[in-house]
Amino acid sequence: MNMVVLTKGVPDFREGQVSFDEDGHLERGETPTVMNPNDEHALEAALQTKVRQGGTVSVMSMGPPGYGDVLREAMESVYADDLYLLSDREMAAADTWATAITIATALEEMEPSPDLVFAGFKTADGETGHAGPQTCWAYGMPIVTHVVSLEIDPDEERLRAKRLVEGDIEEIETVETSLPAFVVADPEFEPSYRRAEHRLRHRDLREETRERAADHEEHMTVWDHADLNLDPDYIGLDGSPTVVSSVDPIPKAPAEREATMVDPERDEEMRQVFEEMAPLAGGE
Amino acid sequence: MTERERYEAVVVGAGPGGAAAAAVLARNDVETLVLERGVEAGSKNVSGGLLYAEESAPYAIDDLFPGFREAATERPVTDYYLHNLAGDRVETFDITDLHEHDTEWSDAVLRRKMDSWLAERVHELTRETGGGLLTGVRVNGLLREGGEIVGVTCDELDPIEADLVVAADGVNSELARDAGLMDWEEPEEWFQGVKAVVDMPEGAIDDRFGLDGDEGEAHLFSGDLFEGVRGGGFLYTNEDTLSIGTVFHLDSLVAEEAEPHELLDALLTHPLLARWLDDGYEEFEYAAKLVPDSKKVAHPSPHEARLVLVGDAAGQMQAQGPIIKGMNHAVTAGALAAEAFSEARSRNDPDAAGDLYERKLRDEGVMKKLRPPRYRAVRALAEHDPVTDALDAVLESPVGRFGVRALGDRLETLYGSPFLSMMVPDTRTPYVTLPTVIAEELGERIGGENDVDPPDLADRIGDLTYDVDVGNPHIEVDDDSFAASGDAVTACPVSARDFGGGCYREETVRTNGDERTVVSLDTQPCVECGTCAVVADTDWEHPRGGKGVEFRQG
């Protein structure tokens, strides 16, 4: 089973990490780049498949050379075998369309060709959720989105997945498709290791990967547009049909509730809290 | 449906007993899977802290795991003292000779460090057989087919079949109870220990005990400082910390309604301890453990079909007078069980492993140490209240006191006798009356103030690490009446009367004009010692793999 996980480096939007300027614009230089949080679920789905079925996992990303660290992070969490970075000025400032064309071409370039491609459910910066399905369309394979659990039948070359219908955990359907296929893991994806042999293999992989990740650059292939035989007019900014006319910061929502600070040491203040809360406990 | 997983041997629990069993199995090319419920081996384990290698035992842990002492233990015990206490009078006996009897070496240990080191070796050894060691997996029962034991069931994994199941799952072994081999019925069959691992400033242990870095001490304490509860205290020197604890007969704790943490504080704040501790006293960890009394519960036939019990799971914890040995017996038993299985397997009769294991325990002299025949004779005579009362009355009378004075130094020699230590009855005489009289008659007053201010129970609980399995309590109270379960309020080491932050609380419930005193339980602060399984009416299980308390020292 040859698997590829697509990942993206995004600004670390966690409190304390992210910086905005006075106008509310992201200060890219001041904000560290991390692996897109949703991609973790894609990595987990790939790892589960590798542990259960064996095979190799490659992690692929498109971005500046500095994305090597993001790929190393991905390598550590998915115990990946090798890394692919699509990095080239011509690829820069691509919208999801141009990104999809680039990645799909890279997937075609891979030897041996992938049986399964995994991606997370939308990135934390663009939040479009388009790049995955567009890549899949450009490459030409079936896609299963919002996957919460996954079984592979390598002999029959089929996958069976449980997926959320309308993104709702209340409604789950089971779908089957042939391989190769594209799987978008939902944040609700839960890897399951119910056999000791799987957990032992998981442990082996972790130990193997620790050594590999230490010099991850040895395992990284960097491709530019020439390597992929891509026409610069169809990738990057030039190949992006999306036009960004302006960016407006999202205004802060006005606070609807009023906060009162109380000192827990002061009985009188705690009594007020109690009196405020007592009616709620009564179901009112 | 995929096929059921199967290993030749499944070892449940990665303490010293499980580690020894797994190592010997692996060396005999038995495909061995080790399942440990803690997030790491040692995270669920507590012991007072002395590990012995006996000259007469067929196995010692450093033979099975080369480099063990260098990597996994603390200081060796080079001097051993017993302190008889009465008020501020102390009479100290040097019992190093007794300690060294049949002892190849003896080291203080901290279980997190020791067991996690062992687990790494065990994983390497067993992985080569096709098995390995997994943490965070709780085995919750025996897998049976047509009434026969064929493997184990787990919380985290699908059922696993095995030709041999080694239950090394500790004092509260759920497998031993599933098989009906052990129970939690009688408080007099158990001890309960609590322990503080105490931080010491750099160099303080060498300075205050007068030691070189490669020397260590053990101290025992008995007398009148524990409110008449039968038991005693201990202090062992680790590399940079001290293990200080108290161990009491559980029936006595219950009868006296004593609070275990207060008894520990009584030791910590005794004037004698002021020579080692000061107002900078700081605890790394408070822990507790139920300890089986092998004299009463060591199972003479610890096996059932494919299941064998080793270590605490089989009640193999020897506590006779000042001799306290558990881990070494677990190592021997684990290794013997593994040996028995490999021999039985090579004769194409793996089901004979249990009987062979039982024979080996007997032939190698293990059972004789765990259940000494001499103790049985003494018990028949001495463990009756009228006898105890008479003996105590004599000891405390002018006649007895004269006898103690007349014996003088010879008492130290008598205390150092391995022969006599086998016969110490479980009454208040040896634990309380005799040491008190000895200290009163022969002891010297010790001056000085003890400035130790031990943390209260809330702080001790607050310092522990828990991964709470919210909404899934592992213990349930079956009968919440105070008569059935009230003893847990005091006996539980993380509960106390008039303390709301512990596991067990006494509550008054008014319904329809009726007033009833009941016991309520919150398992969040639980240290998984098992005390309440014995003294209260509970449905007791371990938490799921990786959940519950996580000891950093142990």
PDB file of N, CA, C and O in Angstrom, chain A residues 15-37:
ATOM      1  N   GLU A  15      -3.360  31.187  20.714  1.00  0.00           N
ATOM      2  CA  GLU A  15      -3.123  32.355  21.572  1.00  0.00           C
ATOM      3  C   GLU A  15      -1.674  32.332  22.060  1.00  0.00           C
ATOM      4  O   GLU A  15      -1.159  31.293  22.440  1.00  0.00           O
ATOM      5  N   GLY A  16      -1.032  33.485  21.991  1.00  0.00           N
ATOM      6  CA  GLY A  16       0.353  33.546  22.457  1.00  0.00           C
ATOM      7  C   GLY A  16       1.351  33.327  21.337  1.00  0.00           C
ATOM      8  O   GLY A  16       2.528  33.647  21.467  1.00  0.00           O
ATOM      9  N   GLN A  17       0.897  32.748  20.216  1.00  0.00           N
ATOM     10  CA  GLN A  17       1.784  32.491  19.089  1.00  0.00           C
ATOM     11  C   GLN A  17       1.544  33.512  17.966  1.00  0.00           C
ATOM     12  O   GLN A  17       2.465  34.052  17.395  1.00  0.00           O
ATOM     13  N   VAL A  18       0.258  33.728  17.714  1.00  0.00           N
ATOM     14  CA  VAL A  18      -0.108  34.536  16.552  1.00  0.00           C
ATOM     15  C   VAL A  18       0.058  36.038  16.851  1.00  0.00           C
ATOM     16  O   VAL A  18      -0.150  36.478  17.982  1.00  0.00           O
ATOM     17  N   SER A  19       0.508  36.805  15.828  1.00  0.00           N
ATOM     18  CA  SER A  19       0.598  38.275  15.981  1.00  0.00           C
ATOM     19  C   SER A  19      -0.226  38.960  14.894  1.00  0.00           C
ATOM     20  O   SER A  19      -0.153  38.570  13.731  1.00  0.00           O
ATOM     21  N   PHE A  20      -0.948  39.973  15.300  1.00  0.00           N
ATOM     22  CA  PHE A  20      -1.671  40.818  14.346  1.00  0.00           C
ATOM     23  C   PHE A  20      -1.151  42.250  14.485  1.00  0.00           C
ATOM     24  O   PHE A  20      -0.778  42.671  15.580  1.00  0.00           O
ATOM     25  N   ASP A  21      -1.165  42.981  13.378  1.00  0.00           N
ATOM     26  CA  ASP A  21      -0.765  44.390  13.498  1.00  0.00           C
ATOM     27  C   ASP A  21      -1.983  45.212  13.933  1.00  0.00           C
ATOM     28  O   ASP A  21      -3.073  44.672  14.177  1.00  0.00           O
ATOM     29  N   GLU A  22      -1.781  46.530  14.014  1.00  0.00           N
ATOM     30  CA  GLU A  22      -2.847  47.382  14.549  1.00  0.00           C
ATOM     31  C   GLU A  22      -4.136  47.318  13.733  1.00  0.00           C
ATOM     32  O   GLU A  22      -5.227  47.477  14.264  1.00  0.00           O
ATOM     33  N   ASP A  23      -3.975  47.066  12.410  1.00  0.00           N
ATOM     34  CA  ASP A  23      -5.160  47.000  11.557  1.00  0.00           C
ATOM     35  C   ASP A  23      -5.821  45.615  11.592  1.00  0.00           C
ATOM     36  O   ASP A  23      -6.772  45.368  10.856  1.00  0.00           O
ATOM     37  N   GLY A  24      -5.266  44.739  12.402  1.00  0.00           N
ATOM     38  CA  GLY A  24      -5.861  43.405  12.473  1.00  0.00           C
ATOM     39  C   GLY A  24      -5.352  42.467  11.397  1.00  0.00           C
ATOM     40  O   GLY A  24      -5.909  41.398  11.195  1.00  0.00           O
ATOM     41  N   HIS A  25      -4.262  42.883  10.677  1.00  0.00           N
ATOM     42  CA  HIS A  25      -3.696  41.984   9.669  1.00  0.00           C
ATOM     43  C   HIS A  25      -2.676  41.062  10.309  1.00  0.00           C
ATOM     44  O   HIS A  25      -1.933  41.466  11.203  1.00  0.00           O
ATOM     45  N   LEU A  26      -2.653  39.848   9.838  1.00  0.00           N
ATOM     46  CA  LEU A  26      -1.708  38.858  10.351  1.00  0.00           C
ATOM     47  C   LEU A  26      -0.284  39.314  10.053  1.00  0.00           C
ATOM     48  O   LEU A  26       0.037  39.714   8.942  1.00  0.00           O
ATOM     49  N   GLU A  27       0.581  39.270  11.058  1.00  0.00           N
ATOM     50  CA  GLU A  27       1.997  39.547  10.841  1.00  0.00           C
ATOM     51  C   GLU A  27       2.688  38.214  10.581  1.00  0.00           C
ATOM     52  O   GLU A  27       3.060  37.500  11.510  1.00  0.00           O
ATOM     53  N   ARG A  28       2.845  37.925   9.310  1.00  0.00           N
ATOM     54  CA  ARG A  28       3.330  36.604   8.914  1.00  0.00           C
ATOM     55  C   ARG A  28       4.737  36.333   9.454  1.00  0.00           C
ATOM     56  O   ARG A  28       5.053  35.233   9.900  1.00  0.00           O
ATOM     57  N   GLY A  29       5.576  37.379   9.424  1.00  0.00           N
ATOM     58  CA  GLY A  29       6.959  37.207   9.862  1.00  0.00           C
ATOM     59  C   GLY A  29       7.074  36.943  11.362  1.00  0.00           C
ATOM     60  O   GLY A  29       8.018  36.319  11.825  1.00  0.00           O
ATOM     61  N   GLU A  30       6.069  37.453  12.108  1.00  0.00           N
ATOM     62  CA  GLU A  30       6.129  37.315  13.572  1.00  0.00           C
ATOM     63  C   GLU A  30       5.452  36.040  14.059  1.00  0.00           C
ATOM     64  O   GLU A  30       5.552  35.688  15.222  1.00  0.00           O
ATOM     65  N   THR A  31       4.713  35.387  13.163  1.00  0.00           N
ATOM     66  CA  THR A  31       3.918  34.231  13.581  1.00  0.00           C
ATOM     67  C   THR A  31       4.572  32.940  13.075  1.00  0.00           C
ATOM     68  O   THR A  31       4.837  32.819  11.884  1.00  0.00           O
ATOM     69  N   PRO A  32       4.836  32.013  13.972  1.00  0.00           N
ATOM     70  CA  PRO A  32       5.485  30.774  13.521  1.00  0.00           C
ATOM     71  C   PRO A  32       4.587  29.949  12.597  1.00  0.00           C
ATOM     72  O   PRO A  32       3.356  30.036  12.668  1.00  0.00           O
ATOM     73  N   THR A  33       5.227  29.177  11.735  1.00  0.00           N
ATOM     74  CA  THR A  33       4.492  28.286  10.847  1.00  0.00           C
ATOM     75  C   THR A  33       4.441  26.889  11.462  1.00  0.00           C
ATOM     76  O   THR A  33       5.450  26.382  11.931  1.00  0.00           O
ATOM     77  N   VAL A  34       3.258  26.323  11.486  1.00  0.00           N
ATOM     78  CA  VAL A  34       3.095  24.959  12.015  1.00  0.00           C
ATOM     79  C   VAL A  34       2.306  24.126  11.019  1.00  0.00           C
ATOM     80  O   VAL A  34       1.728  24.655  10.065  1.00  0.00           O
ATOM     81  N   MET A  35       2.283  22.846  11.282  1.00  0.00           N
ATOM     82  CA  MET A  35       1.484  21.972  10.431  1.00  0.00           C
ATOM     83  C   MET A  35      -0.004  22.294  10.651  1.00  0.00           C
ATOM     84  O   MET A  35      -0.442  22.492  11.776  1.00  0.00           O
ATOM     85  N   ASN A  36      -0.745  22.347   9.576  1.00  0.00           N
ATOM     86  CA  ASN A  36      -2.174  22.619   9.678  1.00  0.00           C
ATOM     87  C   ASN A  36      -2.829  21.633  10.655  1.00  0.00           C
ATOM     88  O   ASN A  36      -2.739  20.414  10.460  1.00  0.00           O
ATOM     89  N   PRO A  37      -3.450  22.119  11.727  1.00  0.00           N
ATOM     90  CA  PRO A  37      -3.969  21.220  12.767  1.00  0.00           C
ATOM     91  C   PRO A  37      -4.878  20.109  12.239  1.00  0.00           C
ATOM     92  O   PRO A  37      -4.792  18.972  12.701  1.00  0.00           O
TER      93      PRO A  37
END
